Short mmCIF file of C-alpha atoms in Angstrom, two decimals:
data_model
loop_
_atom_site.label_atom_id
_atom_site.label_comp_id
_atom_site.label_asym_id
_atom_site.label_seq_id
_atom_site.Cartn_x
_atom_site.Cartn_y
_atom_site.Cartn_z
CA MET A 11 0.00 0.00 -0.01
CA SER A 12 1.17 3.37 -0.85
CA PRO A 13 1.72 5.53 2.17
CA VAL A 14 -0.82 8.13 2.84
CA VAL A 15 0.71 11.53 2.96
CA LYS A 16 -1.13 13.88 5.13
CA ARG A 17 -0.97 17.42 4.03
CA LYS A 18 -0.52 19.95 6.70
CA ARG A 19 -3.37 22.42 7.06
CA GLU A 20 -2.18 25.79 5.92
CA LYS A 21 -2.34 28.37 8.66
CA PHE A 22 -4.39 31.37 7.99
CA SER A 23 -2.34 34.51 8.15
CA ILE A 24 -2.93 38.24 7.33
CA PRO A 25 -0.19 40.16 5.69
CA SER A 26 1.30 42.66 7.99
CA LYS A 27 0.38 45.63 5.82
CA TYR A 28 -3.25 44.61 5.84
CA LEU A 29 -3.17 44.03 9.60
CA LEU A 30 -1.72 47.50 10.09
CA LEU A 31 -4.44 48.99 7.90
CA ILE A 32 -7.16 47.24 9.97
CA LEU A 33 -5.74 48.39 13.25
CA THR A 34 -5.46 51.90 11.86
CA CYS A 35 -9.11 51.94 10.86
CA ILE A 36 -10.12 50.67 14.27
CA CYS A 37 -8.07 53.37 15.93
CA VAL A 38 -9.65 56.04 13.73
CA ALA A 39 -13.07 54.69 14.43
CA LEU A 40 -12.57 54.67 18.20
CA MET A 41 -11.19 58.25 17.99
CA ALA A 42 -14.26 59.30 16.10
CA VAL A 43 -16.56 57.73 18.64
CA THR A 44 -14.73 59.47 21.44
CA PHE A 45 -14.88 62.83 19.65
CA PHE A 46 -18.50 62.83 18.52
CA ALA A 47 -20.31 60.75 21.10
CA ASP A 48 -21.37 62.00 24.48
CA TYR A 49 -20.43 58.83 26.14
CA SER A 50 -20.93 60.23 29.60
CA ALA A 51 -24.63 59.50 28.97
CA SER A 52 -24.25 56.73 26.49
CA PRO A 53 -24.40 52.95 27.04
CA LEU A 54 -20.88 52.87 25.60
CA ASN A 55 -19.55 54.63 28.63
CA LYS A 56 -18.09 51.58 30.13
CA LEU A 57 -16.67 50.42 26.78
CA VAL A 58 -14.98 53.72 26.23
CA GLY A 59 -13.64 53.72 29.77
CA TYR A 60 -12.06 50.28 29.37
CA VAL A 61 -11.02 50.42 25.72
CA VAL A 62 -10.68 53.95 24.27
CA VAL A 63 -9.07 55.84 27.25
CA PRO A 64 -6.32 53.30 27.90
CA PHE A 65 -5.55 53.23 24.23
CA GLN A 66 -5.36 57.06 24.12
CA ASN A 67 -3.07 57.09 27.23
CA GLY A 68 -0.86 54.56 25.48
CA VAL A 69 -0.68 56.54 22.24
CA SER A 70 0.05 59.68 24.25
CA ARG A 71 2.88 57.99 26.14
CA ILE A 72 4.36 56.65 22.95
CA GLY A 73 4.23 60.08 21.39
CA THR A 74 5.90 61.60 24.45
CA TRP A 75 8.60 58.97 24.44
CA ILE A 76 9.23 59.50 20.72
CA SER A 77 9.41 63.26 21.15
CA VAL A 78 11.93 62.88 24.03
CA ARG A 79 14.07 60.49 21.99
CA ILE A 80 14.06 62.98 19.08
CA ASP A 81 15.14 65.83 21.39
CA GLU A 82 17.96 63.61 22.82
CA LEU A 83 19.15 62.70 19.30
CA GLY A 84 19.25 66.41 18.43
CA GLU A 85 21.25 67.14 21.56
CA LEU A 86 23.53 64.17 20.88
CA ARG A 87 24.21 65.54 17.35
CA VAL A 88 25.15 68.98 18.85
CA VAL A 89 27.48 67.26 21.43
CA LEU A 90 29.20 65.24 18.71
CA GLU A 91 29.84 68.37 16.60
CA GLU A 92 31.17 70.20 19.61
CA ASN A 93 33.33 67.24 20.38
CA GLN A 94 34.86 67.33 16.91
CA ASP A 95 35.48 71.04 17.27
CA LEU A 96 37.21 70.47 20.57
CA LYS A 97 39.39 67.78 19.06
CA ARG A 98 40.49 70.09 16.22
CA GLN A 99 41.26 72.73 18.77
CA ILE A 100 43.37 70.30 20.88
CA ALA A 101 45.23 69.21 17.75
CA ASP A 102 45.93 72.76 16.85
CA LEU A 103 47.04 73.67 20.35
CA THR A 104 49.30 70.60 20.41
CA VAL A 105 51.04 71.72 17.28
CA GLN A 106 51.45 75.26 18.57
CA ASN A 107 52.79 74.00 21.85
CA THR A 108 55.32 71.76 20.13
CA GLN A 109 56.38 74.67 17.94
CA LEU A 110 56.70 76.90 20.97
CA GLN A 111 58.87 74.37 22.75
CA GLN A 112 61.03 74.00 19.71
CA ASP A 113 61.39 77.80 19.39
CA LYS A 114 62.23 77.99 23.14
CA TYR A 115 64.93 75.33 22.69
CA GLU A 116 66.41 77.11 19.62
CA LEU A 117 66.29 80.43 21.45
CA SER A 118 68.20 78.92 24.34
CA ASN A 119 70.85 77.55 21.90
CA LEU A 120 71.10 80.91 20.17
CA ARG A 121 71.57 82.64 23.49
CA GLU A 122 74.40 80.29 24.35
CA LEU A 123 76.07 80.93 20.99
CA TYR A 124 75.63 84.67 21.54
CA LYS A 125 77.40 84.51 24.91
CA LEU A 126 80.12 82.35 23.36
CA ASP A 127 80.45 84.89 20.57
CA GLU A 128 80.92 87.68 23.12
CA GLN A 129 83.41 85.56 25.10
CA TYR A 130 85.60 85.06 22.12
CA SER A 131 84.88 88.43 20.48
CA GLY A 132 88.44 88.86 19.30
CA TYR A 133 87.77 86.34 16.52
CA GLU A 134 85.45 86.77 13.55
CA LYS A 135 82.98 83.89 13.38
CA VAL A 136 80.09 82.54 11.37
CA GLY A 137 77.19 80.42 12.60
CA ALA A 138 76.45 76.96 11.06
CA ARG A 139 73.88 74.29 11.51
CA ILE A 140 74.68 70.55 11.83
CA ILE A 141 73.07 68.66 8.98
CA ALA A 142 74.55 65.20 9.44
CA LYS A 143 76.60 63.09 11.83
CA ASP A 144 78.32 59.76 11.98
CA GLY A 145 76.58 56.87 13.80
CA GLY A 146 76.53 56.63 17.51
CA ASN A 147 75.26 58.56 20.50
CA TRP A 148 77.87 61.42 20.29
CA PHE A 149 78.58 64.16 17.82
CA HIS A 150 82.17 63.01 17.41
CA THR A 151 82.22 63.57 13.59
CA PHE A 152 79.56 65.64 11.89
CA THR A 153 78.81 67.85 8.86
CA ILE A 154 77.73 71.52 8.89
CA ASP A 155 75.90 73.49 6.23
CA LYS A 156 78.70 75.99 5.52
CA GLY A 157 81.73 75.65 3.26
CA THR A 158 84.32 77.38 1.13
CA ASP A 159 81.60 79.59 -0.38
CA ASP A 160 81.14 80.97 3.18
CA GLY A 161 84.86 81.63 3.75
CA LEU A 162 85.55 78.34 5.65
CA SER A 163 88.69 76.31 5.25
CA ILE A 164 90.32 73.19 6.74
CA ASP A 165 91.64 73.44 10.33
CA MET A 166 89.30 76.28 11.35
CA ASN A 167 88.22 75.80 14.89
CA VAL A 168 84.54 75.05 15.81
CA ILE A 169 83.01 76.13 19.17
CA ALA A 170 79.58 75.73 20.75
CA GLY A 171 77.90 75.69 24.10
CA GLY A 172 80.66 76.25 26.64
CA GLY A 173 83.79 75.95 24.51
CA LEU A 174 85.75 73.97 21.97
CA VAL A 175 84.00 71.41 19.71
CA GLY A 176 86.71 70.47 17.19
CA ARG A 177 88.12 71.53 13.92
CA ILE A 178 87.20 71.28 10.20
CA VAL A 179 88.96 68.29 8.55
CA ASP A 180 87.21 68.17 5.10
CA ILE A 181 85.31 70.75 3.18
CA GLY A 182 83.21 71.45 0.07
CA PRO A 183 81.51 74.58 -1.40
CA ASN A 184 78.48 74.44 0.91
CA TRP A 185 79.49 71.89 3.54
CA ALA A 186 82.33 71.06 5.94
CA LYS A 187 83.17 68.03 8.10
CA VAL A 188 84.14 68.53 11.70
CA ASN A 189 86.24 66.22 13.84
CA ALA A 190 85.38 66.71 17.54
CA VAL A 191 87.86 66.64 20.36
CA ILE A 192 86.14 63.58 21.87
CA ASN A 193 86.84 61.46 18.79
CA ASP A 194 89.33 58.60 19.26
CA ASP A 195 91.84 60.09 16.86
CA SER A 196 91.84 63.61 18.45
CA ASN A 197 94.79 64.99 20.37
CA VAL A 198 94.80 68.55 21.63
CA SER A 199 97.72 70.36 23.21
CA SER A 200 96.12 71.83 26.37
CA MET A 201 96.93 73.84 29.51
CA VAL A 202 95.62 74.05 32.95
CA LEU A 203 94.44 77.68 33.28
CA ALA A 204 95.32 78.05 36.98
CA SER A 205 98.89 76.76 36.72
CA SER A 206 99.80 77.07 33.04
CA ASP A 207 100.92 73.43 33.06
CA THR A 208 100.60 71.77 29.61
CA PHE A 209 99.49 68.29 28.66
CA MET A 210 97.63 66.41 25.99
CA VAL A 211 93.90 65.96 25.89
CA THR A 212 93.05 62.68 24.14
CA GLY A 213 89.67 61.88 22.72
CA SER A 214 87.91 58.64 23.66
CA LEU A 215 84.42 57.59 22.72
CA GLN A 216 84.66 54.84 25.24
CA LEU A 217 85.29 57.27 28.09
CA MET A 218 82.52 59.53 26.75
CA GLU A 219 80.06 56.88 27.75
CA GLU A 220 81.01 58.07 31.30
CA GLY A 221 80.74 61.75 30.23
CA VAL A 222 84.51 62.33 30.25
CA ILE A 223 87.63 62.26 28.06
CA GLY A 224 91.19 61.60 29.02
CA PHE A 225 94.37 63.56 29.46
CA GLU A 226 98.00 62.55 29.82
CA GLN A 227 101.61 63.81 30.15
CA LEU A 228 100.76 66.36 32.83
CA THR A 229 103.83 67.50 34.77
CA ASP A 230 102.79 68.81 38.12
CA PRO A 231 105.58 68.25 40.68
CA GLN A 232 104.18 70.87 43.16
CA ASN A 233 100.65 69.35 42.93
CA LYS A 234 99.09 72.65 41.97
CA VAL A 235 96.53 71.09 39.64
CA ALA A 236 93.29 70.09 41.30
CA VAL A 237 89.92 68.67 40.35
CA GLY A 238 87.68 71.34 39.00
CA ASP A 239 90.46 73.36 37.23
CA LYS A 240 89.67 74.79 33.87
CA VAL A 241 91.48 73.27 30.84
CA VAL A 242 92.00 75.47 27.74
CA THR A 243 93.87 75.07 24.44
CA SER A 244 97.62 75.93 24.83
CA ASN A 245 99.66 78.43 22.89
CA ILE A 246 101.81 75.62 21.41
CA SER A 247 98.99 73.81 19.77
CA ASP A 248 99.58 73.59 16.02
CA LYS A 249 95.86 73.27 15.04
CA TYR A 250 93.87 75.02 17.75
CA LEU A 251 93.75 78.72 18.71
CA PRO A 252 94.91 79.48 22.28
CA SER A 253 92.80 79.83 25.43
CA ILE A 254 89.60 78.16 24.14
CA LEU A 255 87.89 76.26 27.02
CA ILE A 256 87.93 72.48 26.58
CA GLY A 257 86.56 71.40 30.00
CA TYR A 258 87.18 70.80 33.65
CA ILE A 259 89.43 68.31 35.35
CA SER A 260 87.47 65.53 37.13
CA GLU A 261 90.15 62.97 38.04
CA ILE A 262 93.90 63.06 38.46
CA ASN A 263 96.18 59.98 38.77
CA GLN A 264 99.89 59.61 39.30
CA ASP A 265 101.59 57.69 36.47
CA SER A 266 103.82 54.70 37.21
CA ASN A 267 106.89 56.74 36.30
CA ASN A 268 106.15 59.03 39.27
CA ILE A 269 106.95 62.02 36.96
CA THR A 270 103.82 62.65 34.93
CA LYS A 271 100.11 62.45 35.70
CA SER A 272 97.06 61.48 33.72
CA GLY A 273 93.35 61.58 34.38
CA LYS A 274 89.99 62.60 33.05
CA LEU A 275 88.18 65.82 32.33
CA THR A 276 84.55 66.74 31.72
CA PRO A 277 84.04 68.53 28.39
CA ALA A 278 82.54 72.04 28.44
CA VAL A 279 80.31 71.12 25.45
CA ASP A 280 77.37 68.75 25.47
CA PHE A 281 78.34 66.47 22.67
CA LYS A 282 75.11 64.60 22.79
CA HIS A 283 72.86 67.49 21.91
CA LEU A 284 74.49 69.72 19.34
CA GLU A 285 72.53 71.60 16.68
CA GLU A 286 74.25 74.92 15.87
CA VAL A 287 77.94 75.83 16.14
CA LEU A 288 80.21 78.78 15.56
CA VAL A 289 83.18 78.57 13.19
CA ILE A 290 86.14 80.88 13.87
CA LEU A 291 87.15 82.33 10.43
CA LYS A 292 90.92 82.16 11.21
CA THR A 293 93.14 79.06 11.44
CA LYS A 294 96.03 78.85 13.92
CA GLN A 295 98.47 79.20 11.09
CA GLN A 296 96.76 82.42 9.82
CA VAL A 297 96.77 83.92 13.32
CA GLY A 298 100.43 82.99 13.77
CA ASP A 299 101.37 84.57 10.48
#
């Protein structure tokens, strides 16, 4: 026997748009009855009290809720627009603040250079900006944006901050390379300002990690040299002009020969944060001549 397939009875359903139309008509009819009928004396009084009034209250509450939500959405839109304006203002103020800090830093550097220019007023100088440097944490070898077109030449001394930076070792029309006194291959004939004792200041990038560089061959039999004494370039230096501040003695040690001393000094220049320098437009040879 063939199986009997029972077909499911289709459920009766009203499309939503028709259902909405029917409910709308009912609402309109009830509203009309409420408006035109004097149901205070009508038999429909109870019906109206139980059906129409609660419906009207519900519609009123829904309308009030929708109105409140619309007002809140309007206020939210205003708040969002104000928030965007505030964000733009904060961004603008951040840029302005950064620029002011940069200007303040550059002004501080320029003031230091101005004081240094006055300190060595006997020499003609030109300002230059550092545009490149060799790798590492220190400005031991770097390039400036001035060259032969600006009157610069090899062996001209470079100063910044509190004193001597180094000298020009290579040059082009609009650039020059500077070798700093802290570099490993740097040797500067120096002098203790208080006692006029001469010795050699030797560059050392390894010692610069401690914030110092070394010196050697100091003859000080009467022990006049002390920690804190100023060290300047000496008159007998063949590359550097005399009496330019190099730094301050921070450590003194007696050598094994019991004749000379060596030690460390703290440079007068911050070789970690250089931006602008001054170049003295005379070499030691030119001044000597």
